[in-house]
Tab-separated table of N, CA, C and O in Angstrom:
chain	number	residue	atom	x	y	z
K	14	UNK	N	8.258	-5.938	23.722
K	14	UNK	CA	7.501	-5.880	23.179
K	14	UNK	C	7.841	-3.894	22.549
K	14	UNK	O	6.855	-4.049	21.881
K	15	UNK	N	8.722	-3.507	23.680
K	15	UNK	CA	8.751	-1.970	23.509
K	15	UNK	C	9.588	-1.796	22.263
K	15	UNK	O	9.556	-0.755	20.716
K	16	UNK	N	10.837	-2.677	21.595
K	16	UNK	CA	11.904	-2.906	21.206
K	16	UNK	C	11.062	-3.285	19.679
K	16	UNK	O	11.694	-2.388	18.493
K	17	UNK	N	10.245	-4.779	19.486
K	17	UNK	CA	10.068	-4.529	18.920
K	17	UNK	C	9.137	-3.966	17.826
K	17	UNK	O	8.624	-3.764	16.967
K	18	UNK	N	7.969	-3.506	18.796
K	18	UNK	CA	6.693	-2.390	18.304
K	18	UNK	C	7.599	-1.062	17.467
K	18	UNK	O	6.518	-0.775	16.510
K	19	UNK	N	8.160	-0.753	18.419
K	19	UNK	CA	8.812	0.857	17.271
K	19	UNK	C	8.919	0.700	16.164
K	19	UNK	O	8.875	1.029	15.204
K	20	UNK	N	9.885	-0.328	16.336
K	20	UNK	CA	10.274	0.001	14.937
K	20	UNK	C	9.154	-0.345	13.239
K	20	UNK	O	9.001	0.196	12.552
K	21	UNK	N	8.348	-1.418	13.739
K	21	UNK	CA	6.853	-1.920	13.597
K	21	UNK	C	6.500	-0.480	12.975
K	21	UNK	O	5.886	-0.499	11.961
K	22	UNK	N	6.099	0.159	13.664
K	22	UNK	CA	5.502	1.375	13.660
K	22	UNK	C	5.756	2.789	12.625
K	22	UNK	O	5.125	3.086	11.933
K	23	UNK	N	7.332	2.741	13.011
K	23	UNK	CA	8.560	3.828	12.061
K	23	UNK	C	7.508	2.904	10.711
K	23	UNK	O	7.949	3.580	9.767
K	24	UNK	N	8.045	1.784	10.365
K	24	UNK	CA	7.920	1.053	8.971
K	24	UNK	C	6.582	1.169	8.383
K	24	UNK	O	6.229	2.076	7.270
K	25	UNK	N	5.499	0.868	9.816
K	25	UNK	CA	3.889	1.497	8.640
K	25	UNK	C	3.829	2.783	8.853
K	25	UNK	O	3.271	3.325	7.853
K	26	UNK	N	4.861	3.534	9.286
K	26	UNK	CA	4.626	5.134	8.976
K	26	UNK	C	5.216	6.048	7.727
K	26	UNK	O	4.839	6.074	7.129
K	27	UNK	N	6.103	5.122	7.550
K	27	UNK	CA	6.853	4.781	6.538
K	27	UNK	C	6.148	4.248	5.045
K	27	UNK	O	6.198	5.258	4.122
K	28	UNK	N	5.063	3.882	5.468
K	28	UNK	CA	4.634	2.896	4.260
K	28	UNK	C	3.734	3.402	4.433
K	28	UNK	O	3.319	4.180	3.755
K	29	UNK	N	2.857	4.431	5.285
K	29	UNK	CA	1.415	5.169	5.004
K	29	UNK	C	2.352	6.092	4.324
K	29	UNK	O	1.351	7.431	3.442
K	30	UNK	N	3.713	7.007	4.908
K	30	UNK	CA	3.825	8.608	3.947
K	30	UNK	C	3.876	7.811	2.547
K	30	UNK	O	3.775	9.097	1.685
K	31	UNK	N	4.733	6.800	2.239
K	31	UNK	CA	5.011	6.852	0.451
K	31	UNK	C	3.657	6.423	-0.154
K	31	UNK	O	3.165	7.291	-1.154
K	32	UNK	N	1.987	6.032	0.405
K	32	UNK	CA	1.356	5.215	-0.128
K	32	UNK	C	0.504	6.826	0.093
K	32	UNK	O	-0.199	7.728	-1.408
K	33	UNK	N	1.240	7.991	1.056
K	33	UNK	CA	-0.005	9.615	0.659
K	33	UNK	C	1.020	10.240	-0.803
K	33	UNK	O	0.485	11.008	-1.622
K	34	UNK	N	2.571	9.790	-0.605
K	34	UNK	CA	3.483	10.491	-1.886
K	34	UNK	C	2.795	10.022	-3.313
K	34	UNK	O	2.844	10.699	-4.325
K	35	UNK	N	2.439	8.724	-3.147
K	35	UNK	CA	2.094	8.134	-4.260
K	35	UNK	C	0.373	7.822	-4.658
K	35	UNK	O	-0.341	8.565	-5.434
K	36	UNK	N	-0.778	8.898	-3.876
K	36	UNK	CA	-1.704	9.121	-4.093
K	36	UNK	C	-1.084	10.743	-4.721
K	36	UNK	O	-2.393	11.460	-6.014
K	37	UNK	N	-0.772	11.280	-3.756
K	37	UNK	CA	-0.835	12.643	-4.348
K	37	UNK	C	0.062	12.713	-6.081
K	37	UNK	O	-0.436	13.824	-6.653
K	38	UNK	N	1.065	11.449	-6.107
K	38	UNK	CA	1.647	11.929	-7.672
K	38	UNK	C	0.523	11.286	-8.563
K	38	UNK	O	0.692	11.311	-9.502
K	39	UNK	N	-0.133	10.098	-8.302
K	39	UNK	CA	-1.438	9.976	-9.117
K	39	UNK	C	-2.998	10.829	-9.566
K	39	UNK	O	-3.318	11.220	-10.602
K	40	UNK	N	-2.634	11.972	-8.562
K	40	UNK	CA	-3.686	12.818	-8.610
K	40	UNK	C	-3.149	14.262	-9.405
K	40	UNK	O	-3.404	14.411	-10.464
K	41	UNK	N	-1.716	14.509	-9.309
K	41	UNK	CA	-1.513	15.079	-10.396
K	41	UNK	C	-1.009	14.863	-11.419
K	41	UNK	O	-1.077	15.182	-12.586
K	42	UNK	N	-0.953	13.531	-12.008
K	42	UNK	CA	-0.839	12.817	-13.037
K	42	UNK	C	-2.189	12.396	-13.830
K	42	UNK	O	-2.432	12.891	-14.711
K	43	UNK	N	-3.221	12.917	-13.112
K	43	UNK	CA	-4.612	12.525	-13.626
K	43	UNK	C	-4.761	14.576	-14.215
K	43	UNK	O	-5.332	13.946	-15.147
K	44	UNK	N	-4.379	15.384	-13.465
K	44	UNK	CA	-4.288	16.345	-13.821
K	44	UNK	C	-3.148	17.370	-15.118
K	44	UNK	O	-3.262	17.853	-15.434
K	45	UNK	N	-2.414	16.840	-14.822
K	45	UNK	CA	-1.322	16.369	-15.781
K	45	UNK	C	-0.640	16.438	-16.718
K	45	UNK	O	-1.761	16.167	-17.324
K	46	UNK	N	-0.147	16.158	-17.803
K	46	UNK	CA	0.501	15.629	-18.910
K	46	UNK	C	0.772	14.099	-19.112
K	46	UNK	O	0.299	13.185	-18.684
K	47	UNK	N	-0.083	13.781	-20.218
K	47	UNK	CA	0.117	12.517	-21.601
K	47	UNK	C	0.924	11.424	-20.612
K	47	UNK	O	0.982	9.451	-20.557
K	48	UNK	N	2.254	12.111	-20.429
K	48	UNK	CA	3.605	11.385	-20.054
K	48	UNK	C	3.736	10.686	-18.545
K	48	UNK	O	4.559	10.176	-18.701
K	49	UNK	N	2.569	11.458	-17.674
K	49	UNK	CA	2.742	11.137	-15.972
K	49	UNK	C	1.336	9.524	-16.868
K	49	UNK	O	1.920	8.962	-15.569
K	50	UNK	N	1.369	9.089	-17.443
K	50	UNK	CA	0.804	7.653	-17.341
K	50	UNK	C	2.088	6.561	-17.037
K	50	UNK	O	1.231	5.403	-16.063
K	51	UNK	N	2.770	6.531	-17.946
K	51	UNK	CA	3.991	6.232	-16.734
K	51	UNK	C	4.646	5.706	-16.060
K	51	UNK	O	4.595	4.872	-14.702
K	52	UNK	N	4.627	6.734	-15.228
K	52	UNK	CA	4.923	7.664	-13.429
K	52	UNK	C	3.176	7.047	-12.593
K	52	UNK	O	3.489	6.308	-11.822
K	53	UNK	N	2.260	6.841	-13.265
K	53	UNK	CA	0.729	6.841	-12.575
K	53	UNK	C	1.314	5.082	-12.736
K	53	UNK	O	0.470	4.245	-11.738
K	54	UNK	N	1.547	4.296	-13.890
K	54	UNK	CA	1.522	2.332	-13.997
K	54	UNK	C	2.672	2.037	-12.371
K	54	UNK	O	2.075	1.837	-12.261
K	55	UNK	N	3.946	3.195	-12.671
K	55	UNK	CA	5.113	2.564	-11.520
K	55	UNK	C	4.190	2.607	-10.276
K	55	UNK	O	4.393	2.258	-9.356
K	56	UNK	N	3.228	3.558	-9.918
K	56	UNK	CA	3.255	4.458	-8.868
K	56	UNK	C	1.476	3.145	-8.521
K	56	UNK	O	1.577	3.071	-7.538
K	57	UNK	N	0.790	2.109	-9.116
K	57	UNK	CA	-0.012	1.839	-8.673
K	57	UNK	C	0.966	0.224	-8.617
K	57	UNK	O	0.681	-0.663	-8.374
K	58	UNK	N	2.197	-0.199	-9.474
K	58	UNK	CA	2.948	-1.269	-9.351
K	58	UNK	C	3.602	-0.860	-7.871
K	58	UNK	O	3.302	-1.715	-6.909
K	59	UNK	N	3.820	0.370	-7.309
K	59	UNK	CA	4.440	0.439	-6.183
K	59	UNK	C	3.554	0.311	-5.001
K	59	UNK	O	4.092	-0.388	-3.471
K	60	UNK	N	2.782	0.623	-5.326
K	60	UNK	CA	1.280	0.158	-4.056
K	60	UNK	C	1.093	-0.824	-4.153
K	60	UNK	O	0.324	-1.546	-2.709
K	61	UNK	N	0.537	-1.684	-5.004
K	61	UNK	CA	0.490	-3.744	-5.973
K	61	UNK	C	2.165	-3.958	-4.459
K	61	UNK	O	1.906	-4.736	-3.644
K	62	UNK	N	2.870	-3.494	-4.195
K	62	UNK	CA	4.054	-4.091	-4.102
K	62	UNK	C	3.531	-4.124	-2.483
K	62	UNK	O	3.871	-4.493	-1.854
K	63	UNK	N	3.428	-2.671	-2.272
K	63	UNK	CA	3.344	-2.183	-0.275
K	63	UNK	C	2.602	-2.820	0.127
K	63	UNK	O	2.056	-3.819	1.238
K	64	UNK	N	1.436	-2.742	-0.545
K	64	UNK	CA	0.285	-4.070	-0.192
K	64	UNK	C	0.468	-5.258	-0.026
K	64	UNK	O	0.297	-5.820	1.026
K	65	UNK	N	0.983	-6.392	-0.737
K	65	UNK	CA	1.860	-7.156	-0.719
K	65	UNK	C	3.073	-7.235	0.334
K	65	UNK	O	2.994	-8.798	1.006
K	66	UNK	N	3.252	-6.520	0.961
K	66	UNK	CA	4.716	-7.033	1.284
K	66	UNK	C	3.741	-6.702	3.324
K	66	UNK	O	3.665	-7.630	3.585
K	67	UNK	N	2.487	-5.942	3.225
K	67	UNK	CA	2.213	-5.043	4.401
K	67	UNK	C	1.001	-7.129	5.159
K	67	UNK	O	0.952	-7.811	6.101
K	68	UNK	N	0.603	-6.947	3.827
K	68	UNK	CA	0.091	-8.517	3.773
K	68	UNK	C	0.679	-9.582	4.162
K	68	UNK	O	0.258	-10.566	4.341
K	69	UNK	N	1.777	-10.014	3.595
K	69	UNK	CA	2.556	-10.641	3.764
K	69	UNK	C	3.033	-11.090	5.857
K	69	UNK	O	3.542	-12.068	6.242
K	70	UNK	N	3.503	-10.109	5.650
K	70	UNK	CA	3.528	-9.293	7.646
K	70	UNK	C	2.908	-9.617	8.098
K	70	UNK	O	2.998	-10.355	9.249
K	71	UNK	N	1.294	-9.722	7.754
K	71	UNK	CA	0.314	-9.670	8.801
K	71	UNK	C	-0.184	-11.584	8.418
K	71	UNK	O	-1.199	-11.447	9.516
K	72	UNK	N	-0.395	-11.454	7.713
K	72	UNK	CA	-0.724	-13.001	7.219
K	72	UNK	C	-0.562	-14.515	7.489
K	72	UNK	O	1.153	-14.044	7.122
K	73	UNK	N	-0.264	-15.550	7.789
K	73	UNK	CA	0.154	-16.765	7.636
K	73	UNK	C	0.228	-17.196	6.296
K	73	UNK	O	-0.469	-16.965	5.678
K	74	UNK	N	0.809	-18.244	6.001
K	74	UNK	CA	0.865	-19.071	4.440
K	74	UNK	C	-1.128	-19.237	4.559
K	74	UNK	O	-0.797	-19.144	3.453
K	75	UNK	N	-1.182	-20.098	5.232
K	75	UNK	CA	-2.569	-20.578	4.955
K	75	UNK	C	-3.574	-19.857	5.154
K	75	UNK	O	-4.642	-19.494	3.941
K	76	UNK	N	-3.454	-17.971	5.536
K	76	UNK	CA	-4.667	-17.601	5.667
K	76	UNK	C	-4.515	-16.432	4.182
K	76	UNK	O	-4.795	-16.285	3.366
K	77	UNK	N	-3.212	-16.515	3.985
K	77	UNK	CA	-2.916	-15.760	2.482
K	77	UNK	C	-3.223	-17.003	0.938
K	77	UNK	O	-4.152	-16.462	0.421
K	78	UNK	N	-3.404	-17.756	1.233
K	78	UNK	CA	-3.611	-18.956	0.763
K	78	UNK	C	-5.111	-18.778	0.572
K	78	UNK	O	-5.713	-18.626	-0.333
K	79	UNK	N	-5.775	-18.323	1.676
K	79	UNK	CA	-7.090	-18.501	1.539
K	79	UNK	C	-7.263	-17.439	0.953
K	79	UNK	O	-8.530	-16.789	0.042
K	80	UNK	N	-6.813	-15.840	0.866
K	80	UNK	CA	-7.265	-14.568	0.736
K	80	UNK	C	-7.074	-14.708	-1.336
K	80	UNK	O	-7.933	-14.222	-1.381
K	81	UNK	N	-5.979	-15.344	-1.869
K	81	UNK	CA	-5.757	-15.267	-2.534
K	81	UNK	C	-7.135	-16.450	-3.602
K	81	UNK	O	-6.925	-15.827	-4.933
K	82	UNK	N	-7.551	-16.765	-2.926
K	82	UNK	CA	-8.148	-18.034	-3.510
K	82	UNK	C	-9.602	-16.977	-3.736
K	82	UNK	O	-10.826	-17.274	-5.181
K	83	UNK	N	-9.494	-15.863	-2.205
K	83	UNK	CA	-10.900	-15.746	-1.992
K	83	UNK	C	-10.932	-13.783	-3.603
K	83	UNK	O	-11.776	-13.756	-4.558
K	84	UNK	N	-9.964	-13.840	-3.961
K	84	UNK	CA	-9.164	-12.578	-5.057
K	84	UNK	C	-9.896	-13.274	-5.852
K	84	UNK	O	-10.466	-12.642	-6.930
K	85	UNK	N	-9.167	-14.929	-5.999
K	85	UNK	CA	-10.015	-15.541	-7.977
K	85	UNK	C	-11.468	-15.079	-8.100
K	85	UNK	O	-11.456	-14.873	-9.047
K	86	UNK	N	-12.262	-15.046	-7.185
K	86	UNK	CA	-13.369	-16.283	-6.902
K	86	UNK	C	-14.472	-14.458	-6.634
K	86	UNK	O	-14.972	-13.730	-7.798
K	87	UNK	N	-14.171	-13.603	-5.925
K	87	UNK	CA	-14.056	-12.285	-5.611
K	87	UNK	C	-13.742	-11.509	-5.344
K	87	UNK	O	-13.063	-11.312	-4.087
K	88	UNK	N	-13.116	-10.523	-6.329
K	88	UNK	CA	-12.458	-9.423	-6.519
K	88	UNK	C	-12.253	-8.978	-5.522
K	88	UNK	O	-11.402	-7.971	-4.572
K	89	UNK	N	-14.089	-8.433	-5.666
K	89	UNK	CA	-14.126	-7.044	-4.381
K	89	UNK	C	-14.530	-7.055	-2.877
K	89	UNK	O	-13.234	-6.791	-2.410
K	90	UNK	N	-14.742	-8.494	-2.489
K	90	UNK	CA	-14.557	-8.968	-0.948
K	90	UNK	C	-13.623	-8.939	-0.589
K	90	UNK	O	-13.062	-8.637	0.106
K	91	UNK	N	-12.148	-9.696	-1.295
K	91	UNK	CA	-10.836	-9.766	-1.152
K	91	UNK	C	-10.220	-8.385	-1.032
K	91	UNK	O	-9.564	-8.138	-0.053
K	92	UNK	N	-10.412	-7.804	-2.280
K	92	UNK	CA	-9.758	-6.291	-2.099
K	92	UNK	C	-10.029	-5.921	-0.349
K	92	UNK	O	-10.164	-4.675	0.215
K	93	UNK	N	-11.548	-5.771	-0.322
K	93	UNK	CA	-12.264	-5.073	1.027
K	93	UNK	C	-11.624	-5.923	2.620
K	93	UNK	O	-11.101	-4.738	3.074
K	94	UNK	N	-11.731	-7.148	2.256
K	94	UNK	CA	-10.427	-6.994	3.194
K	94	UNK	C	-9.121	-7.346	3.958
K	94	UNK	O	-8.948	-6.787	4.619
K	95	UNK	N	-8.008	-6.845	2.190
K	95	UNK	CA	-7.039	-6.633	1.962
K	95	UNK	C	-6.933	-5.054	2.722
K	95	UNK	O	-5.845	-4.842	4.275
K	96	UNK	N	-8.023	-4.150	2.398
K	96	UNK	CA	-8.077	-2.828	2.893
K	96	UNK	C	-8.377	-3.534	4.307
K	96	UNK	O	-7.709	-1.829	5.053
K	97	UNK	N	-9.333	-4.141	4.974
K	97	UNK	CA	-9.512	-4.140	6.618
K	97	UNK	C	-8.189	-4.646	6.825
K	97	UNK	O	-7.744	-4.334	8.553
K	98	UNK	N	-7.895	-5.534	6.770
K	98	UNK	CA	-6.065	-5.649	7.264
K	98	UNK	C	-5.562	-4.498	7.451
K	98	UNK	O	-4.579	-4.729	8.620
K	99	UNK	N	-5.062	-4.257	6.139
K	99	UNK	CA	-3.843	-3.128	6.056
K	99	UNK	C	-4.275	-2.100	7.082
K	99	UNK	O	-3.570	-1.370	7.835
K	100	UNK	N	-5.550	-1.898	6.683
K	100	UNK	CA	-6.200	-0.243	8.101
K	100	UNK	C	-5.711	-0.896	9.229
K	100	UNK	O	-5.073	-0.586	10.446
K	101	UNK	N	-6.050	-2.177	9.915
K	101	UNK	CA	-5.790	-2.412	11.323
K	101	UNK	C	-3.817	-3.047	11.157
K	101	UNK	O	-4.046	-2.322	13.295
K	102	UNK	N	-3.511	-3.229	10.468
K	102	UNK	CA	-1.902	-3.085	10.868
K	102	UNK	C	-1.214	-2.219	11.047
K	102	UNK	O	-0.328	-1.461	11.653
K	103	UNK	N	-1.771	-0.883	10.523
K	103	UNK	CA	-1.544	0.669	10.631
K	103	UNK	C	-1.542	0.618	11.633
K	103	UNK	O	-1.155	1.628	12.111
K	104	UNK	N	-3.009	0.460	12.267
K	104	UNK	CA	-3.392	1.196	13.831
K	104	UNK	C	-2.361	0.631	14.954
K	104	UNK	O	-2.769	0.565	16.059
K	105	UNK	N	-1.673	-1.010	14.170
K	105	UNK	CA	-1.217	-1.641	15.007
K	105	UNK	C	-2.250	-2.766	15.988
K	105	UNK	O	-2.386	-2.705	17.107
K	106	UNK	N	-3.310	-2.690	15.685
K	106	UNK	CA	-4.515	-3.137	16.372
K	106	UNK	C	-4.390	-5.305	15.666
K	106	UNK	O	-4.988	-5.392	16.474
K	107	UNK	N	-2.815	-5.606	15.648
K	107	UNK	CA	-3.067	-6.838	14.897
K	107	UNK	C	-1.759	-7.130	15.874
K	107	UNK	O	-1.098	-7.006	15.998
K	108	UNK	N	-1.995	-8.358	16.565
K	108	UNK	CA	-1.403	-8.523	17.977
K	108	UNK	C	0.019	-9.164	17.139
K	108	UNK	O	0.603	-9.876	17.903
K	109	UNK	N	-0.434	-10.490	16.246
K	109	UNK	CA	0.857	-10.818	15.228
K	109	UNK	C	0.124	-11.469	14.496
K	109	UNK	O	-0.875	-10.722	13.116
K	110	UNK	N	0.493	-12.099	13.584
K	110	UNK	CA	0.069	-13.178	12.086
K	110	UNK	C	-1.025	-13.750	11.851
K	110	UNK	O	-1.489	-13.715	13.499
K	111	UNK	N	-1.772	-13.328	11.413
K	111	UNK	CA	-3.151	-13.405	11.463
K	111	UNK	C	-3.224	-14.525	10.878
K	111	UNK	O	-2.506	-15.263	9.762
K	112	UNK	N	-4.052	-15.250	11.795
K	112	UNK	CA	-4.440	-17.072	10.656
K	112	UNK	C	-5.371	-17.337	10.073
K	112	UNK	O	-6.136	-16.260	10.102
K	113	UNK	N	-5.179	-18.578	9.690
K	113	UNK	CA	-6.548	-18.548	8.499
K	113	UNK	C	-8.111	-18.369	9.134
K	113	UNK	O	-8.890	-17.899	8.721
K	114	UNK	N	-7.955	-19.028	10.264
K	114	UNK	CA	-9.473	-19.256	11.695
K	114	UNK	C	-9.466	-18.017	11.571
K	114	UNK	O	-10.947	-17.197	11.787
K	115	UNK	N	-8.303	-16.772	11.824
K	115	UNK	CA	-8.637	-15.305	11.751
K	115	UNK	C	-8.856	-14.688	10.835
K	115	UNK	O	-10.159	-14.145	10.998
K	116	UNK	N	-8.857	-14.862	10.021
K	116	UNK	CA	-9.224	-14.439	7.928
K	116	UNK	C	-10.472	-14.897	8.102
K	116	UNK	O	-11.095	-14.396	7.355
K	117	UNK	N	-10.618	-15.768	8.614
K	117	UNK	CA	-12.714	-16.172	8.227
K	117	UNK	C	-13.522	-15.540	8.927
K	117	UNK	O	-13.936	-15.425	8.207
K	118	UNK	N	-13.021	-15.152	10.228
K	118	UNK	CA	-13.994	-14.531	10.982
K	118	UNK	C	-13.658	-12.719	10.796
K	118	UNK	O	-14.878	-12.715	10.635
K	119	UNK	N	-12.590	-12.855	10.217
K	119	UNK	CA	-12.302	-10.806	9.814
K	119	UNK	C	-13.340	-11.376	8.283
K	119	UNK	O	-14.433	-10.169	8.101
K	120	UNK	N	-13.437	-12.082	7.770
K	120	UNK	CA	-13.980	-12.011	6.490
K	120	UNK	C	-16.169	-12.411	6.754
K	120	UNK	O	-16.486	-11.591	5.651
K	121	UNK	N	-16.244	-13.228	7.707
K	121	UNK	CA	-17.189	-13.174	7.997
K	121	UNK	C	-18.219	-11.453	8.700
K	121	UNK	O	-18.923	-11.098	8.317
K	122	UNK	N	-16.572	-11.442	9.192
K	122	UNK	CA	-17.268	-9.555	9.160
K	122	UNK	C	-17.821	-8.527	8.158
K	122	UNK	O	-18.749	-7.792	8.506
K	123	UNK	N	-16.720	-8.143	7.746
K	123	UNK	CA	-16.934	-8.323	5.514
K	123	UNK	C	-17.961	-8.823	4.791
K	123	UNK	O	-18.806	-7.492	5.166
K	124	UNK	N	-18.492	-9.477	5.406
K	124	UNK	CA	-19.248	-10.033	4.587
K	124	UNK	C	-20.510	-9.518	5.503
K	124	UNK	O	-21.678	-8.900	4.607
K	125	UNK	N	-21.135	-9.007	6.638
K	125	UNK	CA	-21.587	-8.706	7.493
K	125	UNK	C	-22.330	-7.111	6.932
K	125	UNK	O	-23.253	-6.697	6.826
K	126	UNK	N	-20.930	-6.666	7.023
K	126	UNK	CA	-21.305	-4.948	7.057
K	126	UNK	C	-21.264	-5.050	5.233
K	126	UNK	O	-22.180	-3.669	5.087
K	127	UNK	N	-21.251	-5.616	4.672
K	127	UNK	CA	-21.550	-5.511	3.121
K	127	UNK	C	-22.351	-6.290	1.637
K	127	UNK	O	-23.067	-6.192	1.341
K	128	UNK	N	-23.467	-7.096	3.250
K	128	UNK	CA	-23.985	-7.520	2.653
K	128	UNK	C	-25.461	-6.507	2.842
K	128	UNK	O	-25.994	-5.947	2.246
K	129	UNK	N	-25.295	-7.138	1.090
K	129	UNK	CA	-26.399	-6.327	-0.254
K	129	UNK	C	-28.189	-7.261	0.605
K	129	UNK	O	-28.057	-8.400	0.599
K	130	UNK	N	-29.356	-6.700	0.911
K	130	UNK	CA	-30.263	-7.072	0.961
K	130	UNK	C	-31.273	-6.559	-0.312
K	130	UNK	O	-31.791	-6.137	-0.550
K	131	UNK	N	-31.773	-7.775	-0.503
K	131	UNK	CA	-32.592	-7.565	-1.914
K	131	UNK	C	-34.190	-7.544	-1.192
K	131	UNK	O	-34.344	-8.954	-0.434
K	132	UNK	N	-34.947	-6.635	-1.763
K	132	UNK	CA	-36.438	-6.562	-1.231
K	132	UNK	C	-37.591	-6.617	-2.457
K	132	UNK	O	-36.822	-5.689	-3.361
K	133	UNK	N	-38.557	-7.641	-2.048
K	133	UNK	CA	-39.269	-7.457	-3.734
K	133	UNK	C	-40.396	-6.424	-2.877
K	133	UNK	O	-40.670	-7.477	-1.534
K	134	UNK	N	-40.862	-5.660	-3.292
K	134	UNK	CA	-42.118	-5.267	-3.709
K	134	UNK	C	-43.110	-5.670	-4.673
K	134	UNK	O	-42.930	-4.921	-5.486
K	135	UNK	N	-44.394	-6.045	-4.339
K	135	UNK	CA	-45.800	-6.394	-4.626
K	135	UNK	C	-46.262	-5.037	-5.181
K	135	UNK	O	-46.879	-4.879	-4.098
K	136	UNK	N	-46.223	-4.492	-6.240
K	136	UNK	CA	-47.483	-3.661	-6.337
K	136	UNK	C	-48.652	-4.114	-6.864
K	136	UNK	O	-48.809	-3.927	-8.835
K	137	UNK	N	-49.769	-4.471	-6.694
K	137	UNK	CA	-50.856	-5.074	-7.454
K	137	UNK	C	-52.152	-4.102	-7.563
K	137	UNK	O	-52.067	-3.251	-6.671
K	138	UNK	N	-52.363	-3.500	-8.464
K	138	UNK	CA	-52.944	-3.260	-8.902
K	138	UNK	C	-54.396	-3.893	-9.324
K	138	UNK	O	-54.765	-4.306	-9.683
K	139	UNK	N	-55.412	-3.002	-8.922
K	139	UNK	CA	-57.240	-3.281	-9.259
K	139	UNK	C	-57.477	-3.049	-10.836
K	139	UNK	O	-57.401	-0.791	-10.818
K	140	UNK	N	-57.334	-3.617	-11.357
K	140	UNK	CA	-58.167	-2.831	-13.152
K	140	UNK	C	-59.147	-2.247	-12.487
K	140	UNK	O	-59.731	-0.919	-12.931
K	141	UNK	N	-60.206	-3.493	-13.144
K	141	UNK	CA	-61.123	-3.252	-12.948
K	141	UNK	C	-62.004	-4.421	-11.609
K	141	UNK	O	-62.198	-5.718	-12.025
K	142	UNK	N	-63.054	-4.383	-10.997
K	142	UNK	CA	-63.989	-4.613	-10.206
K	142	UNK	C	-64.902	-5.404	-10.989
K	142	UNK	O	-66.399	-5.798	-10.928
K	143	UNK	N	-65.532	-5.470	-12.031
K	143	UNK	CA	-66.141	-6.555	-12.990
K	143	UNK	C	-65.932	-8.200	-13.071
K	143	UNK	O	-65.494	-8.594	-14.484
K	144	UNK	N	-65.565	-8.759	-12.728
K	144	UNK	CA	-65.106	-10.237	-12.218
K	144	UNK	C	-66.447	-10.971	-12.892
K	144	UNK	O	-66.239	-11.928	-13.671
K	145	UNK	N	-67.949	-10.281	-12.575
K	145	UNK	CA	-68.590	-10.893	-12.929
K	145	UNK	C	-69.115	-10.885	-14.517
K	145	UNK	O	-70.136	-11.957	-15.106
K	146	UNK	N	-68.885	-10.034	-14.547
K	146	UNK	CA	-68.897	-9.659	-16.007
K	146	UNK	C	-68.028	-10.567	-17.417
K	146	UNK	O	-67.994	-9.661	-19.126
K	147	UNK	N	-67.656	-11.158	-16.666
K	147	UNK	CA	-65.797	-11.907	-17.839
K	147	UNK	C	-66.590	-12.669	-19.300
K	147	UNK	O	-67.453	-12.695	-18.676
K	148	UNK	N	-66.371	-12.334	-20.177
K	148	UNK	CA	-66.868	-12.907	-21.581
K	148	UNK	C	-65.474	-13.809	-21.672
K	148	UNK	O	-64.236	-13.441	-21.899
K	149	UNK	N	-66.589	-14.947	-21.329
K	149	UNK	CA	-65.934	-16.718	-22.092
K	149	UNK	C	-65.968	-17.550	-23.152
K	149	UNK	O	-66.740	-17.193	-23.369
């Protein structure tokens, strides 16, 4: 455990540092010149590649397939689950690869946290209390 966990944590630290540098480059690009659009696109591409690499390390094939199917239907929810998984991986909270059943449990947790509750409130106003005087 000790020998394997050390390189994984170093890799996660390197990935985190790379994301930080990328975010800094994006912020500088926002406030910089128009030539930085290319750099911003490259930064987004690197971020997507890093996300995919991390997800490939923490998810098994069935779980990745389920997550990609979810991304087609509900991209926001898939992004939230991906962020959750990446965060757990960075802090070393994932003991091994997440199976499809584990992903389903994570989906349920994320769904409960992001569940929107709709309430309908009826505001009935009394116009006049002249029911007896209706003209028919």
